[in-house]
């Protein structure tokens, strides 16, 4: 689970990390009023989406007066923001955060994460923090230093200070920064995080370290241990369609094409996307029906595809296995079509467990489908139907 910036910062703040004073607003008026309630007059308005790269994409604006805050918030709220870290469709901005602007003399990058190669938690640091960190670090990996957390007593400011010295963070700035880093590590372990990233960790002209931006990803499998975090999910800015699918045990990603996909399994889901694109078609979504989804749940998500005016044809590509059997999906199609009374064309291909039974459901319920035995044929047909051929 990806936390929004303001959620991440508040978690860091609870763990002793210095963060700028700020407020969250969902309307331009609220933003303007929040600006008045902050003590400083130099402010920053920041779009709250589930991705970084906002600075280079217009999602971080400086403002000096409440009226300016109001204007920036009005422009951001309700609009889609597309950054180097979102998909091309971007994300809808539902909240902005209004924060006191910090004077910055230096910017560092700090991250605590699980190293994919060793499966151990590590601390990363770099003196090239800021807007362009990802590009700089990709072109020049030497700018990033790392240390395995198991190898040091991370609660000891001297040990963390030693690591920060290798980044050139010394003196009072180093002391202040090590406090923030210890807070970040505490946040990481205390919340079963997969990632806690501060970029930039700013150093002020007074040598104080402040977390200007933060990204936190919580391990979804550990959410049951953090009931207080689960409540934050509803606030995050995922698409309504994706949330509805999630609630119904279906992994779903909204895309901008016209071929609705009903597929079980992530691998088959990706393969189907590839086939559709290679055949010149354009998928409306990625779908992976989880093995735990029942036919009523699946029907709810299929109904969403039926009701999506962009979707011209629904391509069903199912491989029945031990957990998800073909007839569960056929029943779901039946529920969704009978509920909506739709005649949106279905291109149907199902193989594996209970395929014949599923086919008889599709036939007996008179669903508007054309059946194919192979994926290639089914995909080709779906592409031509979508193209109006
Ligand atoms: P991101 O682009 O999504 O990572 O958003 P950030 O919060 O990191 O902001 C992008 C950039 O805006 C930062 O790297 C800073 O250069 C600048 N910035 C953000 N907040 C402040 C602030 O309070 N003071 C100053 N001086 N610059 C800021
Ligand atoms: Mn940032």
mmCIF file of N, CA and C and ligand atoms in Angstrom, residues 54 130 199-200 213, ligand 2:
data_model
loop_
_atom_site.group_PDB
_atom_site.id
_atom_site.type_symbol
_atom_site.label_atom_id
_atom_site.label_comp_id
_atom_site.label_asym_id
_atom_site.label_seq_id
_atom_site.Cartn_x
_atom_site.Cartn_y
_atom_site.Cartn_z
ATOM 1 N N UNK A 54 6.388 14.992 -9.103
ATOM 2 C CA UNK A 54 5.395 16.060 -9.236
ATOM 3 C C UNK A 54 6.038 17.398 -9.527
ATOM 4 N N UNK A 130 16.810 15.428 -4.508
ATOM 5 C CA UNK A 130 16.043 16.479 -5.182
ATOM 6 C C UNK A 130 15.289 15.946 -6.372
ATOM 7 N N UNK A 199 12.994 12.280 0.041
ATOM 8 C CA UNK A 199 13.713 12.955 -1.039
ATOM 9 C C UNK A 199 12.954 14.203 -1.471
ATOM 10 N N UNK A 200 13.457 15.361 -1.167
ATOM 11 C CA UNK A 200 14.743 15.552 -0.503
ATOM 12 C C UNK A 200 14.640 15.585 1.017
ATOM 13 N N UNK A 213 9.911 15.790 1.389
ATOM 14 C CA UNK A 213 9.005 14.898 0.659
ATOM 15 C C UNK A 213 9.256 13.478 1.138
HETATM 16 MN MN1 LIG B 2 10.484 14.197 -3.935
#
